XYZ file of C-alpha atoms in Angstrom:
712
model
C 29.727 13.654 -32.174
C 29.953 9.962 -32.879
C 31.609 7.622 -30.410
C 34.589 5.673 -31.677
C 35.632 2.195 -30.604
C 37.193 3.507 -27.428
C 34.067 5.414 -26.445
C 35.711 8.799 -27.036
C 33.362 11.247 -28.691
C 34.418 13.047 -31.874
C 32.889 14.185 -35.171
C 32.958 11.416 -37.793
C 29.842 12.026 -39.886
C 29.871 12.757 -43.581
C 29.385 16.526 -43.547
C 31.133 19.049 -41.269
C 29.687 19.159 -37.760
C 27.394 22.075 -36.911
C 28.981 25.210 -35.472
C 29.199 25.320 -31.678
C 29.337 21.531 -31.240
C 31.268 20.588 -28.096
C 33.937 17.944 -28.654
C 35.306 16.278 -25.523
C 37.739 13.439 -25.192
C 37.748 11.322 -22.049
C 40.937 10.877 -20.065
C 42.570 7.529 -20.473
C 42.339 5.591 -17.233
C 45.412 3.684 -16.191
C 44.760 -0.019 -16.126
C 45.874 -1.501 -12.794
C 45.788 -5.243 -12.282
C 43.822 -6.754 -9.419
C 46.996 -8.212 -7.942
C 48.639 -4.786 -7.826
C 45.577 -3.268 -6.158
C 45.489 -6.015 -3.515
C 49.211 -5.652 -2.791
C 48.946 -1.867 -2.434
C 45.915 -2.212 -0.172
C 47.702 -4.726 2.050
C 50.797 -2.521 2.259
C 48.694 0.449 3.240
C 46.671 -1.524 5.790
C 49.490 -3.521 7.348
C 52.107 -0.773 7.478
C 52.779 0.686 10.900
C 54.266 3.948 12.069
C 53.974 6.078 15.231
C 51.686 8.563 13.485
C 49.454 5.818 12.131
C 49.231 4.150 15.547
C 48.324 7.485 17.092
C 45.651 8.125 14.462
C 44.180 4.666 15.007
C 44.045 5.195 18.765
C 42.421 8.623 18.399
C 39.963 7.193 15.886
C 39.006 4.325 18.192
C 38.783 6.580 21.274
C 37.699 10.036 20.024
C 37.632 11.316 23.622
C 41.454 11.533 23.498
C 41.141 14.030 20.679
C 38.379 16.354 21.856
C 38.734 16.223 25.654
C 42.130 18.063 25.822
C 40.517 20.863 23.801
C 37.425 21.020 26.026
C 36.386 24.607 26.793
C 35.612 24.382 30.484
C 34.118 27.825 31.090
C 31.918 27.795 27.997
C 30.571 24.248 28.140
C 30.647 22.856 31.667
C 27.463 24.543 32.894
C 25.341 23.328 29.973
C 26.822 19.822 30.096
C 26.355 19.539 33.861
C 22.771 20.809 33.771
C 21.685 18.588 30.872
C 23.418 15.512 32.344
C 21.832 16.074 35.749
C 18.322 16.498 34.319
C 18.589 13.467 32.037
C 19.920 11.400 34.946
C 16.959 12.371 37.138
C 14.491 11.531 34.360
C 16.337 8.311 33.577
C 16.036 6.713 37.024
C 12.309 5.871 36.929
C 12.450 4.944 33.236
C 15.422 2.605 33.744
C 13.482 0.774 36.431
C 10.304 0.713 34.306
C 11.972 -0.473 31.097
C 13.613 -3.319 32.999
C 10.177 -4.914 33.278
C 9.750 -4.445 29.526
C 12.934 -6.460 28.959
C 11.694 -9.106 31.473
C 14.445 -8.146 33.944
C 14.672 -7.010 37.549
C 14.771 -3.199 38.107
C 18.437 -3.111 39.178
C 19.609 -4.296 35.741
C 18.043 -1.276 34.050
C 20.094 1.013 36.286
C 23.283 -0.937 35.467
C 22.540 -0.607 31.756
C 22.042 3.159 31.873
C 25.209 3.640 33.922
C 27.636 1.694 31.705
C 26.200 2.829 28.360
C 26.758 6.519 29.140
C 30.395 5.967 30.156
C 31.363 3.858 27.138
C 29.706 6.204 24.652
C 31.541 9.111 26.307
C 34.809 7.350 25.413
C 33.958 6.137 21.908
C 31.106 8.240 20.502
C 31.450 11.073 17.997
C 28.065 12.730 18.515
C 27.998 15.546 21.051
C 24.277 15.419 21.697
C 22.722 11.956 21.489
C 21.955 10.001 24.632
C 22.779 6.290 24.487
C 20.855 4.170 26.942
C 17.655 2.216 27.346
C 15.303 2.377 24.352
C 11.757 1.011 24.656
C 11.579 -0.843 21.338
C 14.874 -2.652 21.928
C 13.812 -3.527 25.476
C 10.664 -5.077 24.043
C 12.659 -7.094 21.495
C 15.065 -8.289 24.192
C 12.106 -9.164 26.418
C 10.531 -11.274 23.681
C 13.723 -13.323 23.282
C 14.062 -13.679 27.064
C 10.433 -14.818 27.479
C 10.840 -17.341 24.673
C 13.942 -18.835 26.255
C 12.344 -18.870 29.712
C 9.429 -20.787 28.280
C 11.724 -23.172 26.405
C 13.709 -23.803 29.603
C 10.529 -24.652 31.508
C 10.343 -21.734 33.926
C 6.724 -21.047 33.064
C 5.858 -24.633 33.974
C 7.658 -24.303 37.282
C 5.950 -20.994 37.976
C 2.527 -22.418 37.209
C 3.205 -25.410 39.486
C 4.235 -23.047 42.241
C 7.575 -24.764 42.798
C 10.230 -22.807 41.002
C 12.972 -24.648 42.811
C 11.550 -28.099 42.204
C 13.469 -29.231 39.141
C 13.464 -32.889 40.071
C 9.732 -33.283 39.490
C 10.042 -31.983 35.961
C 13.048 -34.147 35.223
C 11.180 -37.172 36.492
C 8.259 -36.321 34.204
C 10.746 -35.891 31.332
C 9.400 -32.408 30.697
C 12.931 -31.068 30.277
C 15.908 -32.591 28.522
C 19.337 -32.830 30.147
C 20.658 -29.586 28.650
C 17.619 -27.632 29.832
C 18.013 -29.056 33.319
C 21.631 -27.943 33.394
C 20.549 -24.457 32.441
C 18.203 -24.243 35.402
C 20.922 -23.916 37.998
C 19.605 -20.502 39.036
C 16.195 -18.987 39.618
C 14.017 -17.300 37.016
C 15.524 -13.831 37.489
C 19.058 -15.187 37.186
C 18.247 -17.089 34.007
C 16.415 -14.077 32.511
C 19.430 -11.791 32.861
C 21.685 -14.589 31.549
C 19.634 -14.712 28.368
C 19.473 -10.900 28.231
C 23.237 -10.388 28.458
C 23.870 -13.111 25.858
C 21.500 -11.361 23.442
C 23.225 -8.060 24.216
C 26.689 -9.534 23.651
C 25.729 -10.986 20.263
C 24.007 -7.748 19.200
C 27.209 -5.857 20.048
C 29.341 -8.347 18.106
C 27.105 -7.920 15.058
C 27.354 -4.128 15.307
C 31.151 -4.169 15.587
C 31.341 -6.501 12.581
C 29.097 -4.093 10.655
C 31.521 -1.306 11.462
C 34.565 -3.391 10.532
C 33.033 -4.508 7.218
C 31.657 -0.995 6.611
C 28.158 -2.219 5.921
C 26.455 0.951 7.035
C 24.655 0.904 3.690
C 22.207 -1.567 5.271
C 20.549 1.382 6.999
C 19.586 2.700 3.542
C 16.949 -0.029 3.383
C 15.464 1.168 6.685
C 13.657 4.270 5.483
C 12.186 6.878 7.821
C 8.662 5.667 7.108
C 9.674 2.062 7.817
C 11.387 2.941 11.127
C 8.496 5.162 12.151
C 5.940 2.446 11.372
C 8.030 -0.132 13.207
C 8.312 2.113 16.281
C 4.556 2.736 16.330
C 3.726 -0.960 15.892
C 6.201 -1.913 18.602
C 4.645 0.752 20.834
C 1.336 -1.087 20.595
C 3.092 -4.268 21.681
C 4.727 -2.403 24.567
C 1.356 -0.973 25.578
C -0.145 -4.460 25.503
C 2.641 -5.911 27.621
C 2.163 -3.240 30.315
C -1.621 -3.437 30.651
C -1.349 -6.439 32.981
C 0.665 -4.337 35.435
C -1.865 -1.501 35.328
C -4.662 -3.959 36.156
C -2.639 -6.049 38.588
C -3.278 -9.256 36.618
C -1.199 -12.401 36.459
C -1.613 -13.848 32.957
C 0.347 -16.394 30.869
C 3.111 -15.029 28.652
C 2.282 -15.059 24.953
C 5.227 -15.499 22.608
C 5.664 -15.811 18.883
C 3.255 -14.855 16.118
C 0.171 -12.975 17.306
C 1.459 -12.596 20.869
C -0.281 -9.220 21.283
C -3.625 -10.671 20.227
C -3.267 -13.603 22.630
C -2.252 -11.238 25.428
C -5.451 -9.220 24.987
C -7.467 -12.446 24.980
C -5.859 -13.454 28.295
C -6.521 -9.979 29.712
C -10.232 -10.100 28.890
C -10.490 -13.641 30.211
C -9.176 -12.502 33.612
C -10.477 -8.946 33.654
C -12.739 -9.854 36.588
C -9.615 -10.515 38.701
C -8.384 -6.912 38.364
C -6.641 -5.605 41.485
C -8.621 -2.499 42.378
C -5.720 -0.955 44.263
C -3.418 -1.227 41.245
C -6.140 0.056 38.925
C -6.833 3.131 41.072
C -3.118 3.857 41.423
C -2.668 3.564 37.649
C -5.541 5.958 36.931
C -4.233 8.535 39.415
C -0.711 8.352 37.962
C -2.054 8.691 34.396
C -4.108 11.735 35.413
C -0.972 13.342 36.832
C 1.588 12.316 34.222
C -0.266 12.965 30.953
C -1.294 16.613 31.599
C 2.109 17.447 33.052
C 3.898 15.895 30.081
C 1.698 17.916 27.750
C 2.523 21.091 29.671
C 6.216 20.263 29.325
C 5.717 19.970 25.571
C 3.724 23.193 25.274
C 6.140 25.316 27.310
C 9.437 23.628 26.449
C 10.666 26.810 24.754
C 10.074 28.799 27.953
C 11.190 26.207 30.482
C 14.916 25.932 31.073
C 14.413 22.248 31.900
C 11.404 19.917 31.765
C 9.623 19.244 35.036
C 10.791 15.806 36.301
C 7.220 14.759 36.986
C 8.000 11.060 36.550
C 10.439 11.197 39.456
C 7.881 13.011 41.620
C 5.230 10.429 40.773
C 7.568 7.520 41.505
C 8.679 9.008 44.835
C 5.107 9.851 45.828
C 3.784 6.431 44.828
C 6.598 4.693 46.717
C 5.835 6.632 49.886
C 2.090 5.955 49.541
C 2.686 2.250 49.007
C 5.127 1.996 51.910
C 3.091 3.851 54.540
C -0.240 2.565 53.224
C 0.953 -1.081 53.287
C -0.680 -1.643 49.897
C 0.998 -5.003 49.335
C -0.083 -6.416 52.688
C -3.637 -5.025 52.621
C -4.577 -5.257 48.944
C -2.071 -7.676 47.405
C -0.538 -5.019 45.159
C 2.527 -6.125 43.192
C 5.674 -4.168 44.116
C 9.207 -3.839 42.729
C 10.747 -5.713 45.674
C 14.302 -5.615 46.899
C 16.722 -3.593 44.807
C 20.298 -4.204 45.983
C 22.974 -1.546 46.181
C 26.375 -1.685 44.526
C 27.469 -3.822 41.582
C 27.497 -7.551 40.943
C 30.647 -9.441 39.991
C 31.274 -9.532 36.215
C 30.057 -12.678 34.496
C 30.483 -13.831 30.868
C 27.472 -14.538 28.652
C 26.144 -18.092 28.391
C 27.879 -19.345 25.250
C 25.584 -22.344 24.867
C 22.621 -19.989 24.352
C 24.142 -18.261 21.322
C 22.628 -20.617 18.681
C 19.169 -20.002 20.154
C 19.351 -16.223 20.255
C 21.612 -15.444 17.267
C 18.783 -14.550 14.866
C 16.909 -12.421 17.390
C 20.116 -10.570 18.263
C 20.680 -9.739 14.583
C 17.404 -7.833 14.221
C 18.088 -6.058 17.530
C 21.558 -5.075 16.292
C 20.241 -3.681 12.998
C 17.524 -1.594 14.650
C 19.950 -0.349 17.316
C 22.638 0.852 14.926
C 20.103 2.290 12.441
C 18.508 4.444 15.132
C 21.871 5.496 16.580
C 23.444 6.448 13.253
C 20.361 8.293 11.993
C 19.979 10.292 15.224
C 23.682 11.157 15.444
C 23.757 12.363 11.828
C 20.550 14.356 12.308
C 21.833 16.289 15.337
C 25.313 16.702 13.860
C 23.814 18.318 10.775
C 21.616 20.536 12.933
C 24.565 21.820 15.012
C 27.167 21.953 12.259
C 29.686 19.262 13.124
C 30.598 15.892 11.669
C 30.049 12.376 12.986
C 31.661 9.198 11.686
C 29.022 6.578 10.918
C 31.507 3.703 11.190
C 32.792 4.899 14.546
C 29.188 5.227 15.751
C 28.684 1.550 14.941
C 31.838 0.671 16.880
C 30.664 2.823 19.783
C 27.186 1.338 20.012
C 28.645 -2.140 19.522
C 31.002 -1.785 22.488
C 28.188 -0.136 24.478
C 26.610 -3.589 24.258
C 29.617 -5.946 24.344
C 31.363 -4.569 27.451
C 28.222 -3.999 29.613
C 27.020 -7.524 28.760
C 29.682 -8.773 31.213
C 28.192 -6.499 33.912
C 24.554 -7.739 33.815
C 23.252 -5.164 31.311
C 20.912 -5.480 28.355
C 20.860 -3.876 24.898
C 21.108 -0.115 24.415
C 20.969 2.384 21.569
C 20.383 6.089 21.060
C 17.087 7.286 22.550
C 15.292 10.171 20.851
C 13.341 11.497 23.842
C 16.383 11.828 26.106
C 18.456 13.238 23.240
C 15.901 16.006 22.772
C 15.985 16.729 26.511
C 19.810 16.938 26.440
C 19.775 19.304 23.504
C 17.067 21.562 24.941
C 18.803 21.855 28.329
C 22.127 23.111 26.968
C 24.193 19.999 26.203
C 27.469 20.888 24.461
C 29.615 17.723 24.530
C 29.711 14.092 25.660
C 30.657 15.285 29.170
C 26.895 15.394 29.727
C 26.874 11.573 29.664
C 29.368 11.449 32.550
C 27.077 13.655 34.655
C 24.168 11.330 33.880
C 26.266 8.337 34.966
C 27.079 10.042 38.275
C 23.369 10.477 39.020
C 22.739 6.794 38.230
C 25.758 5.836 40.376
C 24.310 7.737 43.335
C 21.056 5.822 42.972
C 22.875 2.482 42.649
C 25.014 3.040 45.744
C 22.535 4.757 48.090
C 18.970 5.322 46.906
C 17.989 2.095 45.094
C 16.710 0.146 48.165
C 14.250 2.951 48.897
C 12.197 1.886 45.860
C 11.333 -1.472 47.500
C 7.630 -0.599 47.943
C 7.157 0.944 44.488
C 4.161 -0.636 42.744
C 4.806 -2.244 39.365
C 1.673 -0.592 37.999
C 3.394 2.805 38.438
C 6.320 1.577 36.354
C 3.850 0.377 33.712
C 2.235 3.824 33.639
C 5.656 5.494 33.212
C 6.371 3.219 30.233
C 2.988 3.795 28.593
C 3.092 7.586 28.986
C 6.435 7.657 27.160
C 4.816 6.006 24.137
C 2.846 9.157 23.337
C 5.310 10.334 20.680
C 5.163 7.109 18.661
C 1.380 6.771 18.946
C 0.902 10.369 17.779
C 2.204 9.349 14.364
C -1.382 8.437 13.511
C -2.162 12.159 13.462
C 0.465 12.612 10.735
C -1.122 10.049 8.409
C -3.184 12.565 6.339
C -0.093 14.698 5.732
C 2.008 11.615 4.931
C -0.626 10.475 2.429
C -0.575 13.837 0.664
C 3.226 13.895 0.499
C 3.867 10.315 -0.604
C 1.323 7.503 -0.804
C 3.943 4.758 -1.158
C 5.735 5.810 2.038
C 2.391 5.848 3.828
C 1.680 2.320 2.613
C 5.100 1.194 3.886
C 4.333 2.808 7.260
C 0.956 1.068 7.542
C 2.244 -2.364 6.510
C 5.189 -2.184 8.924
C 3.047 -0.843 11.750
C 0.280 -3.454 11.483
C 2.672 -6.381 10.987
C 4.799 -5.261 13.968
C 1.745 -4.823 16.174
C -0.277 -7.889 15.171
C 2.326 -10.478 14.115
C 5.599 -9.863 15.998
C 8.279 -7.200 16.139
C 10.910 -9.270 14.294
C 8.554 -10.447 11.552
C 7.095 -6.954 11.394
C 10.525 -5.515 10.664
C 11.193 -8.164 8.006
C 7.749 -7.570 6.478
C 8.400 -3.841 6.337
C 11.791 -4.302 4.661
C 10.362 -6.792 2.147
C 7.420 -4.519 1.323
C 9.707 -1.490 1.046
C 11.975 -3.297 -1.432
C 8.910 -4.508 -3.346
C 7.775 -0.880 -3.662
C 11.226 0.069 -5.000
C 10.971 -2.676 -7.634
C 7.453 -1.638 -8.634
C 8.517 1.999 -8.882
C 11.440 1.135 -11.142
C 9.343 -1.285 -13.190
C 6.897 1.447 -14.163
C 8.812 4.705 -13.752
C 7.937 8.165 -14.950
C 8.533 9.040 -18.587
C 7.615 12.075 -20.645
C 8.257 14.105 -23.780
C 10.265 17.288 -23.334
C 9.815 20.715 -24.846
C 12.159 23.676 -25.006
C 11.748 26.745 -22.820
C 11.570 29.776 -25.097
C 14.861 31.634 -25.662
C 16.897 29.094 -23.716
C 18.574 25.724 -23.977
C 16.459 24.252 -21.178
C 14.121 21.325 -21.873
C 11.337 20.368 -19.471
C 8.335 18.019 -19.280
C 5.443 18.941 -21.533
C 2.979 17.236 -19.181
C 3.943 19.563 -16.322
C 4.755 22.931 -17.916
C 2.831 25.050 -20.397
C 4.032 27.061 -23.381
C 7.009 24.856 -24.243
C 8.304 24.817 -27.785
C 8.785 21.678 -29.876
C 11.041 21.206 -32.892
C 9.374 19.875 -36.017
C 10.480 16.363 -36.859
C 12.241 15.815 -33.482
C 10.895 14.353 -30.261
C 12.802 14.457 -26.974
C 12.051 11.552 -24.608
C 13.023 11.267 -20.927
C 12.986 7.966 -18.982
C 13.308 8.434 -15.202
C 14.848 5.127 -14.096
C 17.680 2.738 -14.875
C 17.186 0.531 -17.933
C 17.498 -3.030 -16.695
C 15.829 -6.407 -16.970
C 12.808 -5.420 -14.846
C 11.665 -2.424 -16.907
C 13.258 -2.968 -20.328
C 9.888 -3.720 -21.941
C 8.327 -0.694 -20.240
C 11.099 1.513 -21.673
C 10.544 0.229 -25.194
C 6.733 0.358 -25.169
C 6.648 3.823 -23.578
C 9.109 5.206 -26.120
C 7.070 3.788 -29.008
C 3.847 5.166 -27.541
C 5.063 8.702 -26.793
C 6.988 9.059 -30.036
C 3.895 7.985 -31.973
C 5.932 5.568 -34.095
C 6.166 1.839 -33.563
C 9.054 0.888 -35.871
C 8.211 -2.809 -35.733
C 4.649 -2.194 -36.946
C 5.820 0.234 -39.602
C 8.461 -2.203 -40.895
C 5.890 -5.003 -40.880
C 3.405 -2.888 -42.841
C 6.134 -1.987 -45.311
C 6.926 -5.661 -45.869
C 3.249 -6.480 -46.343
C 2.853 -3.671 -48.869
C 5.898 -4.858 -50.800
C 4.603 -8.418 -50.773
C 1.191 -7.333 -52.038
C 2.803 -5.243 -54.742
C 4.815 -8.221 -55.894
C 1.695 -10.367 -55.925
C -0.276 -7.839 -57.958
C 2.611 -7.380 -60.373
C 2.430 -11.079 -61.089
C -1.235 -10.578 -61.942
C -0.170 -7.860 -64.397
C -2.243 -5.226 -62.640
C 0.394 -2.548 -62.741
C -1.964 0.433 -62.628
C -3.940 -0.953 -59.715
C -0.703 -1.870 -57.926
C 0.580 1.689 -58.141
C -2.648 2.996 -56.638
C -2.651 0.427 -53.790
C 1.041 1.011 -53.052
C 0.586 4.769 -52.925
C -2.418 4.571 -50.578
C -0.749 2.027 -48.277
C 2.535 3.889 -48.004
C 0.821 7.230 -47.379
C -1.355 5.717 -44.638
C 1.452 3.797 -42.892
C 4.127 6.503 -43.188
C 2.145 9.579 -42.375
C 3.832 9.883 -38.929
C 7.300 8.506 -39.823
C 7.692 10.926 -42.701
C 7.190 13.894 -40.340
C 9.541 12.424 -37.681
C 13.216 12.129 -38.525
C 14.973 12.113 -35.105
C 14.391 10.972 -31.508
C 16.563 12.308 -28.674
C 16.651 10.202 -25.499
C 17.486 12.233 -22.400
C 19.614 9.845 -20.286
C 20.168 12.198 -17.347
C 17.795 10.202 -15.109
C 19.123 6.798 -16.223
C 21.560 5.764 -13.483
C 22.754 2.561 -15.125
C 22.059 0.061 -17.911
C 22.450 -3.689 -17.464
C 22.982 -6.318 -20.176
C 19.265 -6.751 -20.872
C 18.814 -2.980 -21.056
C 21.748 -2.625 -23.459
C 20.314 -5.287 -25.767
C 16.939 -3.525 -25.679
C 18.557 -0.190 -26.536
C 20.382 -1.764 -29.485
C 17.109 -3.270 -30.740
C 15.379 0.108 -30.534
C 18.155 1.858 -32.433
C 18.196 -0.816 -35.146
C 14.405 -0.788 -35.545
C 14.290 2.999 -35.897
C 17.297 3.084 -38.235
C 15.542 0.552 -40.466
C 12.695 3.006 -41.088
C 14.953 6.048 -41.456
C 14.673 7.605 -38.001
C 17.899 8.435 -36.185
C 18.134 8.012 -32.390
C 20.443 10.279 -30.392
C 21.481 9.908 -26.736
C 22.048 12.951 -24.536
C 23.438 13.568 -21.040
C 24.727 10.048 -20.366
C 26.582 9.676 -17.075
C 29.878 7.822 -16.758
C 28.242 4.555 -15.700
C 25.986 4.535 -18.750
C 28.855 5.464 -21.088
C 31.002 2.675 -19.661
C 28.168 0.163 -20.128
C 27.717 1.299 -23.735
C 31.438 1.065 -24.384
C 31.916 -2.327 -22.721
C 28.885 -3.693 -24.536
C 30.367 -2.778 -27.957
C 27.561 -0.294 -28.426
C 29.759 2.364 -30.035
C 31.532 -0.168 -32.190
C 28.549 -1.905 -33.761
C 25.805 0.719 -33.884
C 27.301 3.012 -36.521
C 24.224 5.229 -36.641
C 24.295 6.274 -32.983
C 25.528 9.571 -31.640
C 26.031 10.601 -27.973
C 25.806 14.239 -26.838
C 26.520 16.131 -23.647
C 23.284 18.150 -23.719
C 19.823 17.840 -25.192
C 20.125 21.106 -27.067
C 23.312 19.979 -28.850
C 21.574 16.753 -29.859
C 18.589 18.671 -31.268
C 20.855 21.052 -33.200
C 22.803 18.122 -34.579
C 19.596 16.372 -35.696
C 18.446 19.509 -37.532
C 21.844 19.933 -39.142
C 21.959 16.297 -40.288
C 18.460 16.542 -41.728
C 19.399 19.691 -43.639
C 22.466 17.921 -45.044
C 20.390 14.918 -46.113
C 17.769 17.152 -47.733
C 20.531 19.035 -49.552
C 22.059 15.780 -50.796
C 18.643 14.536 -51.981
C 17.889 17.805 -53.770
C 21.338 17.799 -55.347
C 20.874 14.254 -56.622
C 17.460 15.141 -58.037
C 18.965 18.050 -59.918
């Protein structure tokens, strides 16, 4: 089956094709001009009809589609129970994670409340919980701390005069713009920065959905995300230690912030507040065993024990009636107001400062949300729309940013709790919001005396899942060493350098591993399974049959500029024939023959020629065909096509035919567009390896018959 100028395969060789050869002709594709395509696309996009408007509305707000079909009797009990339990567990964590984002406790409650409602309206996953996520809180907190430091709040705090701006202006410590920013206290400015970061992260996520760039998440592999989460967990742990010890230390920002934080901790370890330390130890001794019991008996328990809530309530009562702040100087949460604050837009002038940080937050947020929603949808047999998930998580950040909230995403721990307690639909999120609303309107002020060290303990205990990944390292190493290396690089860079640079380092290293893998991919010779048309690797399987004079070669990667030389050298090595060396030896032998003929040493020349040719052509004489299995070659670029042409020419020059088998459409198109079929008259493309082998045998028989006939 030789390919003609159009790339259609048909028999064109000298002798009749062997019996059983499959002849296929590709369909002719209609050529449509770019202008026509653009016009049709615009017509389709810009056209409007009642049905299309309805579909767009239902697509943007999926709740309008599934809520009228909600099965009240079947689902309400599970949704109500799961929403109630998650809401109870969420209260102490919302307060605790606010500190992680460098915010006051009330803002964590706002964030949890609004995120659940908006995802209920726009989300397509029935099970995931969208709310506060520790890693994102840490990343937001790093941006907030950096901007607080740049605005001079740390200087004011250290001078003990947070309201005294005039002194700093007189000392020219701050420029005019920074002075204008400091029209509110530290807490006010912190949430201003936080909501601006959240707004920009939401804008990025909506743009990703609009441009359909969900493919970006492909570059965030499971090992990379897991390593990033574990490294960030170390940073979270470091940031909370000061609360457990009751220390007041300088904020470390930028590269190596975790290392500097530990240095500050050890420098002031002698100033540890004993009351906070004892409280932290007691809470750890209660929380860790109870959490482990929840894990061990989660299959038997209808709902996990809300031990965090019990600890927070108990610690608040102990602090209030024991007067721990007055007697021992323990740091407490302070006043938590009830109700909601008036909406306020983000600070537009801060956008240039936080734009880059918001981008990394947006990418991590949507990657986690999309991956979790797809995982649980697959588990429960329904479909989620990745693009709509990006819209949903984007608006879960944009809209709440006007209501003093910070960045949210899907949270694995709470999602698992929802699933295990009977969640059926997004109604569960509404129940969670009602619990948070009750706290915001009535209960919040009761947490005034809650020690910050208790909130730090709650945060640290919830890092157990990420830190346990170290126990999986031996198994990860056995399964895939490259993925383990990606995990380690991302984890250490996130923990020791910074979360943003750690993420970038992990992505860069992951892409480097992809390049290295494709530069030196797997390749092998294939043998035939007895009594079948199946060909498999001879390095893996035993008792495979080979055909005399034919070698079948498989290359397990695209052929492009990075690995073109590897493809050529590996083929020459495994086939046992380097056509360039053979052709060179042939030329040298001919040259020496000519030289000896001039010396009139005909007899000696014949002997030398015979010995040289027999030595150089011992392998080529026994090999007449090479079949390249292209099934694992996804594409061929220009450099790869040139390399393939060179290989075919070199082998043809020494009398060895090269056949291609199992080429996909992309490879065939590249061969056709590169004039491969037109110029390389000796090439043949087959749809299976077995057909190519049979054709090679048939061609060799025909050539032998022609030679024998000529000799006669």
